[in-house]
Tab-separated table of C-alpha atoms in Angstrom:
chain	number	residue	atom	x	y	z
A	20	MET	CA	-150.681	27.999	15.439
A	21	ILE	CA	-151.543	30.242	12.576
A	22	LEU	CA	-154.749	30.272	10.609
A	23	LYS	CA	-154.489	31.258	6.959
A	24	ARG	CA	-156.885	31.376	3.994
A	25	ASN	CA	-154.785	29.683	1.359
A	26	LYS	CA	-155.419	31.113	-2.118
A	27	LYS	CA	-153.739	28.209	-3.943
A	28	PHE	CA	-155.787	25.493	-2.150
A	29	LYS	CA	-158.799	27.710	-1.620
A	30	GLN	CA	-159.145	26.305	1.835
A	31	TYR	CA	-158.367	27.203	5.440
A	32	LEU	CA	-154.823	26.256	6.379
A	33	PHE	CA	-153.869	25.707	10.032
A	34	VAL	CA	-150.070	25.889	10.392
A	35	ILE	CA	-148.748	24.236	13.459
A	36	TYR	CA	-145.266	24.437	15.085
A	37	ALA	CA	-143.167	22.311	17.331
A	38	GLY	CA	-145.012	21.219	20.432
A	39	GLU	CA	-148.415	21.888	18.848
A	40	PHE	CA	-151.113	19.676	17.512
A	41	PHE	CA	-154.418	20.106	15.749
A	42	ALA	CA	-157.387	17.855	15.050
A	43	SER	CA	-160.468	18.479	12.890
A	44	ALA	CA	-163.483	16.870	11.252
A	45	GLU	CA	-163.731	19.754	8.752
A	46	ASP	CA	-162.540	20.151	5.160
A	47	ILE	CA	-159.342	22.113	6.091
A	48	ILE	CA	-155.604	21.567	5.703
A	49	ILE	CA	-153.113	21.185	8.505
A	50	SER	CA	-149.580	22.164	7.636
A	51	THR	CA	-146.098	22.271	9.190
A	52	ILE	CA	-142.438	22.416	8.315
A	53	LEU	CA	-140.240	19.636	9.592
A	54	GLY	CA	-136.454	19.234	10.020
A	55	SER	CA	-135.392	16.525	12.421
A	56	CYS	CA	-138.775	16.841	14.217
A	57	ILE	CA	-141.555	14.298	13.532
A	58	SER	CA	-145.187	14.743	12.607
A	59	VAL	CA	-147.661	11.977	12.945
A	60	CYS	CA	-150.830	12.443	10.859
A	61	LEU	CA	-153.591	10.328	12.316
A	62	TYR	CA	-156.999	9.886	10.728
A	63	ASP	CA	-160.173	7.742	10.704
A	64	PRO	CA	-161.286	7.222	7.043
A	65	MET	CA	-164.720	6.022	8.211
A	66	ALA	CA	-165.464	8.966	10.603
A	67	LYS	CA	-163.606	11.474	8.273
A	68	VAL	CA	-161.677	12.904	11.147
A	69	GLY	CA	-157.931	13.520	11.559
A	70	GLY	CA	-155.227	15.365	13.283
A	71	MET	CA	-151.489	16.125	13.252
A	72	ASN	CA	-148.855	16.753	15.893
A	73	HIS	CA	-145.271	18.078	15.651
A	74	PHE	CA	-142.693	17.031	18.289
A	75	MET	CA	-139.053	16.335	18.927
A	76	LEU	CA	-137.462	14.271	21.722
A	77	PRO	CA	-134.672	15.799	23.710
A	78	ASP	CA	-131.362	15.601	21.832
A	79	LYS	CA	-129.383	13.544	24.383
A	80	ILE	CA	-131.805	10.693	25.001
A	81	GLN	CA	-130.879	7.074	24.889
A	82	PHE	CA	-133.885	5.599	23.125
A	83	ASP	CA	-134.343	1.921	23.679
A	84	GLU	CA	-137.198	0.112	21.795
A	85	ASP	CA	-137.644	-2.269	24.798
A	86	LYS	CA	-138.476	0.585	27.227
A	87	LEU	CA	-140.617	3.092	25.440
A	88	TYR	CA	-141.622	5.182	28.409
A	89	THR	CA	-138.643	7.026	30.047
A	90	PRO	CA	-138.344	10.497	31.561
A	91	ASP	CA	-136.855	11.591	28.195
A	92	THR	CA	-139.646	10.188	25.962
A	93	ARG	CA	-142.548	11.294	28.108
A	94	TYR	CA	-143.060	14.513	26.002
A	95	GLY	CA	-143.166	12.469	22.848
A	96	ILE	CA	-145.639	10.078	24.438
A	97	HIS	CA	-147.608	13.060	25.605
A	98	ALA	CA	-147.648	14.509	22.091
A	99	MET	CA	-149.042	11.194	20.750
A	100	ASP	CA	-151.433	10.644	23.609
A	101	ILE	CA	-152.965	14.125	23.295
A	102	LEU	CA	-153.321	13.810	19.502
A	103	ILE	CA	-155.100	10.413	19.825
A	104	ASN	CA	-157.450	11.857	22.493
A	105	GLN	CA	-158.244	14.869	20.318
A	106	VAL	CA	-159.030	12.741	17.247
A	107	LEU	CA	-161.181	10.336	19.304
A	108	LYS	CA	-163.026	13.356	20.817
A	109	LYS	CA	-163.832	14.556	17.278
A	110	GLY	CA	-165.538	11.284	16.564
A	111	ALA	CA	-162.849	8.840	15.418
A	112	THR	CA	-162.711	5.221	16.566
A	113	ARG	CA	-159.338	3.840	17.856
A	114	GLU	CA	-159.570	0.640	15.781
A	115	ASN	CA	-159.999	2.606	12.507
A	116	LEU	CA	-157.076	4.975	13.061
A	117	LYS	CA	-154.323	5.085	10.409
A	118	ALA	CA	-151.030	6.942	10.570
A	119	LYS	CA	-148.612	8.630	8.332
A	120	ILE	CA	-145.183	9.663	9.631
A	121	PHE	CA	-143.004	12.462	8.313
A	122	GLY	CA	-139.776	14.166	9.292
A	123	GLY	CA	-136.771	12.941	11.178
A	124	GLY	CA	-134.440	14.377	8.545
A	125	SER	CA	-130.803	15.381	9.089
A	126	SER	CA	-128.569	18.395	8.467
A	127	SER	CA	-124.952	17.518	7.566
A	128	GLY	CA	-122.269	18.558	10.065
A	129	LYS	CA	-124.624	18.388	13.035
A	130	ASN	CA	-125.850	15.619	15.246
A	131	PHE	CA	-129.342	16.133	13.882
A	132	SER	CA	-129.070	12.865	11.897
A	133	VAL	CA	-129.042	10.850	15.153
A	134	ILE	CA	-131.873	12.890	16.659
A	135	GLY	CA	-134.039	12.673	13.497
A	136	ASN	CA	-133.481	8.909	13.412
A	137	LYS	CA	-134.422	8.548	17.121
A	138	ASN	CA	-137.576	10.697	16.638
A	139	ALA	CA	-138.672	8.393	13.681
A	140	ARG	CA	-137.917	5.172	15.575
A	141	PHE	CA	-139.806	6.462	18.589
A	142	ALA	CA	-142.889	7.345	16.551
A	143	LYS	CA	-142.934	3.955	14.770
A	144	LYS	CA	-142.442	2.080	18.008
A	145	TYR	CA	-145.217	4.086	19.723
A	146	LEU	CA	-147.691	3.334	16.825
A	147	GLU	CA	-146.698	-0.342	16.829
A	148	VAL	CA	-147.369	-0.699	20.560
A	149	GLU	CA	-150.790	1.094	20.113
A	150	ASN	CA	-151.680	-1.186	17.160
A	151	ILE	CA	-152.125	1.757	14.768
A	152	LEU	CA	-151.390	0.964	11.161
A	153	ILE	CA	-148.658	3.081	9.605
A	154	GLU	CA	-149.874	3.626	6.001
A	155	THR	CA	-147.047	5.822	4.785
A	156	GLU	CA	-143.705	6.841	6.118
A	157	ASP	CA	-141.344	9.432	4.712
A	158	THR	CA	-138.570	9.958	7.220
A	159	GLY	CA	-134.783	10.429	7.324
A	160	GLY	CA	-132.715	11.880	4.464
A	161	LYS	CA	-131.028	15.200	4.373
A	162	GLU	CA	-133.990	17.328	3.437
A	163	ALA	CA	-136.558	19.382	5.354
A	164	ARG	CA	-140.184	18.744	4.601
A	165	LYS	CA	-143.238	20.840	4.299
A	166	ILE	CA	-146.450	18.818	4.870
A	167	PHE	CA	-150.059	19.542	3.910
A	168	PHE	CA	-152.449	17.159	5.577
A	169	TYR	CA	-156.164	16.800	4.838
A	170	PRO	CA	-157.646	15.400	8.080
A	171	THR	CA	-160.902	14.167	6.645
A	172	THR	CA	-159.346	12.044	3.886
A	173	GLY	CA	-155.832	11.414	5.159
A	174	LYS	CA	-154.396	12.813	1.917
A	175	VAL	CA	-150.932	14.376	2.230
A	176	PHE	CA	-148.922	16.723	-0.010
A	177	LEU	CA	-145.230	16.754	0.742
A	178	LYS	CA	-142.770	19.405	-0.452
A	179	ARG	CA	-139.029	18.633	-0.008
A	180	ILE	CA	-136.736	21.496	0.924
A	181	PHE	CA	-133.047	20.882	0.194
A	182	LYS	CA	-131.534	24.303	0.899
A	183	GLU	CA	-129.094	23.858	3.769
A	184	PRO	CA	-129.350	27.364	5.310
A	185	PHE	CA	-133.129	27.124	5.260
A	186	PHE	CA	-132.920	23.752	6.995
A	187	GLU	CA	-130.844	25.073	9.808
A	188	LYS	CA	-133.122	28.075	10.218
A	189	VAL	CA	-136.036	25.750	10.522
A	190	GLU	CA	-134.201	23.702	13.166
A	191	GLU	CA	-133.415	26.785	15.229
A	192	GLN	CA	-137.022	27.891	15.201
A	193	LYS	CA	-138.180	24.428	16.217
A	194	GLU	CA	-135.742	24.133	19.067
A	195	ALA	CA	-136.673	27.518	20.494
A	196	LYS	CA	-140.335	26.731	20.294
A	197	THR	CA	-139.960	23.102	21.682
A	198	ASN	CA	-137.984	24.434	24.677
A	199	LYS	CA	-140.655	27.041	25.332
A	200	LYS	CA	-143.357	24.383	25.243
A	201	ILE	CA	-141.517	22.031	27.568
A	202	GLN	CA	-141.125	24.898	30.102
A	203	GLU	CA	-144.800	25.631	29.904
A	204	ILE	CA	-145.640	22.042	30.495
A	205	GLU	CA	-143.254	21.730	33.411
A	206	THR	CA	-144.859	24.602	35.219
A	207	LEU	CA	-148.177	22.651	35.411
A	208	PRO	CA	-148.652	21.032	38.765
A	209	GLY	CA	-147.959	17.362	38.770
A	210	PHE	CA	-150.752	16.436	41.100
A	211	ILE	CA	-153.815	18.210	42.201
A	212	ASP	CA	-155.022	16.980	45.587
A	213	PHE	CA	-158.785	17.433	45.718
A	214	ASN	CA	-158.592	17.949	49.547
A	215	ASN	CA	-157.021	21.371	48.848
A	216	PHE	CA	-158.870	22.131	45.618
B	16	MET	CA	-149.524	-8.549	51.474
B	17	LYS	CA	-148.896	-6.440	48.365
B	18	LYS	CA	-151.233	-3.514	47.793
B	19	PHE	CA	-153.348	-3.882	44.698
B	20	ILE	CA	-153.537	-1.058	42.166
B	21	PHE	CA	-156.078	-1.104	39.361
B	22	THR	CA	-155.481	1.189	36.313
B	23	ILE	CA	-157.857	2.092	33.514
B	24	ASP	CA	-156.438	3.631	30.358
B	25	ASP	CA	-157.048	3.080	26.615
B	26	SER	CA	-153.398	3.529	25.734
B	27	ASN	CA	-151.161	0.402	25.492
B	28	VAL	CA	-148.045	2.546	26.007
B	29	ILE	CA	-149.376	3.958	29.285
B	30	ASN	CA	-150.520	0.492	30.475
B	31	VAL	CA	-147.209	-1.098	29.795
B	32	ASN	CA	-145.394	1.763	31.534
B	33	LEU	CA	-147.685	1.679	34.581
B	34	ASP	CA	-147.255	-2.053	34.809
B	35	GLN	CA	-143.394	-1.718	34.835
B	36	VAL	CA	-143.466	1.223	37.352
B	37	LEU	CA	-145.995	-0.322	39.753
B	38	LYS	CA	-144.505	-3.888	39.706
B	39	THR	CA	-140.991	-2.579	40.183
B	40	ALA	CA	-142.279	-0.543	43.181
B	41	GLY	CA	-143.686	-3.731	44.677
B	42	TYR	CA	-147.419	-3.390	43.915
B	43	GLU	CA	-149.782	-5.874	42.425
B	44	HIS	CA	-151.225	-4.407	39.246
B	45	GLU	CA	-154.081	-5.083	36.814
B	46	HIS	CA	-155.500	-2.829	34.081
B	47	ALA	CA	-158.486	-2.343	31.848
B	48	PHE	CA	-158.779	-0.581	28.497
B	49	ASN	CA	-161.964	1.397	29.201
B	50	GLY	CA	-164.672	2.020	31.767
B	51	LEU	CA	-166.904	-0.751	30.495
B	52	LEU	CA	-164.132	-3.406	30.776
B	53	ALA	CA	-163.180	-1.903	34.196
B	54	LYS	CA	-166.748	-2.408	35.469
B	55	GLU	CA	-166.638	-6.088	34.437
B	56	LYS	CA	-163.226	-6.551	36.148
B	57	ILE	CA	-164.485	-4.844	39.323
B	58	GLU	CA	-167.473	-7.185	39.553
B	59	HIS	CA	-165.055	-10.001	39.172
B	60	PHE	CA	-162.764	-8.631	41.972
B	61	LYS	CA	-165.903	-8.242	44.126
B	62	ASN	CA	-166.791	-11.934	43.638
B	63	GLU	CA	-163.276	-12.946	44.488
B	64	LYS	CA	-163.302	-10.599	47.598
B	65	LYS	CA	-160.188	-8.921	46.199
B	66	HIS	CA	-159.473	-5.621	47.897
B	67	ILE	CA	-158.489	-2.651	45.572
B	68	SER	CA	-156.009	-0.307	47.296
B	69	LEU	CA	-156.269	2.450	44.771
B	70	ILE	CA	-157.569	3.148	41.199
B	71	ILE	CA	-155.876	5.239	38.638
B	72	CYS	CA	-158.233	6.203	35.839
B	73	ASP	CA	-157.924	8.068	32.497
B	74	VAL	CA	-160.691	10.471	31.543
B	75	ASN	CA	-160.977	10.233	27.756
B	76	MET	CA	-161.755	6.623	26.825
B	77	PRO	CA	-164.169	4.770	24.477
B	78	GLU	CA	-167.325	2.951	25.636
B	79	ILE	CA	-167.525	4.322	29.147
B	80	ASN	CA	-165.279	7.450	29.898
B	81	GLY	CA	-163.405	8.003	33.078
B	82	LEU	CA	-165.923	10.355	34.703
B	83	ASP	CA	-168.905	8.080	33.945
B	84	PHE	CA	-166.916	5.148	35.419
B	85	LEU	CA	-166.106	7.250	38.515
B	86	LYS	CA	-169.796	8.067	38.934
B	87	TRP	CA	-170.859	4.447	38.660
B	88	PHE	CA	-168.054	3.296	40.970
B	89	LYS	CA	-168.745	5.794	43.776
B	90	GLU	CA	-172.455	5.297	43.645
B	91	GLN	CA	-171.894	1.928	45.219
B	92	PRO	CA	-171.663	2.274	49.014
B	93	GLU	CA	-168.856	-0.318	49.441
B	94	ASN	CA	-166.544	1.720	47.186
B	95	LYS	CA	-166.922	5.071	49.014
B	96	LEU	CA	-163.515	4.733	50.681
B	97	THR	CA	-161.555	3.455	47.630
B	98	PRO	CA	-159.318	6.282	46.331
B	99	ILE	CA	-159.481	7.154	42.638
B	100	ILE	CA	-156.818	9.270	41.046
B	101	MET	CA	-157.597	10.625	37.558
B	102	LEU	CA	-154.572	10.483	35.242
B	103	THR	CA	-155.182	12.433	32.065
B	104	THR	CA	-154.001	14.918	29.452
B	105	GLU	CA	-156.993	17.118	30.379
B	106	SER	CA	-156.303	20.218	32.497
B	107	GLU	CA	-159.673	21.963	32.528
B	108	ILE	CA	-160.865	23.246	35.931
B	109	PRO	CA	-164.572	22.379	35.284
B	110	LEU	CA	-163.610	18.718	34.611
B	111	MET	CA	-161.559	18.615	37.825
B	112	GLN	CA	-164.472	20.123	39.766
B	113	LYS	CA	-166.809	17.505	38.302
B	114	ALA	CA	-164.355	14.649	39.242
B	115	LYS	CA	-164.051	16.072	42.791
B	116	SER	CA	-167.873	16.274	43.160
B	117	LEU	CA	-168.167	12.660	41.978
B	118	GLY	CA	-165.738	11.482	44.650
B	119	ALA	CA	-162.291	11.421	43.048
B	120	THR	CA	-159.298	11.842	45.399
B	121	GLY	CA	-156.998	13.748	42.989
B	122	TRP	CA	-155.902	14.505	39.489
B	123	ILE	CA	-152.495	14.008	37.692
B	124	ILE	CA	-151.904	15.776	34.435
B	125	LYS	CA	-150.062	13.783	31.774
B	126	PRO	CA	-147.083	13.659	31.059
B	127	PHE	CA	-146.540	12.392	34.580
B	128	GLU	CA	-143.360	11.720	36.466
B	129	GLU	CA	-143.007	8.308	37.941
B	130	ASN	CA	-141.908	9.753	41.327
B	131	VAL	CA	-144.993	11.910	41.589
B	132	LEU	CA	-147.233	8.968	40.761
B	133	LEU	CA	-145.511	6.726	43.325
B	134	ASP	CA	-145.680	9.394	46.003
B	135	VAL	CA	-149.405	9.826	45.357
B	136	ILE	CA	-149.962	6.085	45.546
B	137	ARG	CA	-147.915	5.818	48.828
B	138	LYS	CA	-150.019	8.603	50.287
B	139	PHE	CA	-153.467	7.421	49.348
B	140	ALA	CA	-153.450	3.631	48.819
B	141	ARG	CA	-155.292	1.894	51.569
């Protein structure tokens, strides 16, 4: 994550990358660039708290709407679970949460269209099961997206990026960072036995 | 008789998944969405003389959180031997130390693997 002081917006801008999330109750902006990855922006308009994540499911998964939790989707579920927890910790109420979904785009000539579509379907299914209202959705298509999210109001600015080489560069960066994050998570112990703690 | 596992988590996705995993593995399973609802269900189990083999409990939950529920549960002498495993996204050492001091048996960090969870249940359920 990078923290910038944005001259245009005259606000603090927190830029997150694949595998990261950020939640806040302050008047800041959370930003990210998405190719086939997905970002879910969650906010509570009453408590004026919100947060955003940025994740991608593994490329070879068989996603089935009837069985949401599989070994392949557990990182996506983790990305959602941890974001909800962070937003609730900052003062949001689960019943008031609203969501906006972005990303899941595709790059021609690659299998990213399938991955982007799976990522988007997964995010929608997750929010449906958790009874969280999806206010806005801008997914699919051939473009990359740059998102600016205001966590206290839920307002989002979206910039479409159509340049193909740029899109692929974004994807490569995302993949590298996602893999790194997954490795980090996998090194955590699965179970801590308090008898030996 | 099937062993009875009681889980407490505010996420529907996790509850549905735990229900699938536990029932497939041959356990009886019930869940509650937070510590407050869990307290009510436990009183109900007590009245029915239903034995809980093991509890799996999230930490961050509305109403009554996992650690407050753990404290309440373990303060009652009849629950001293019932194992509680915390299942959470949290990985901070002070929180684990607090859970241990309150009487938890162990801690699983999400995202969890089904095999790890079932191994833990096999080892500690009583």
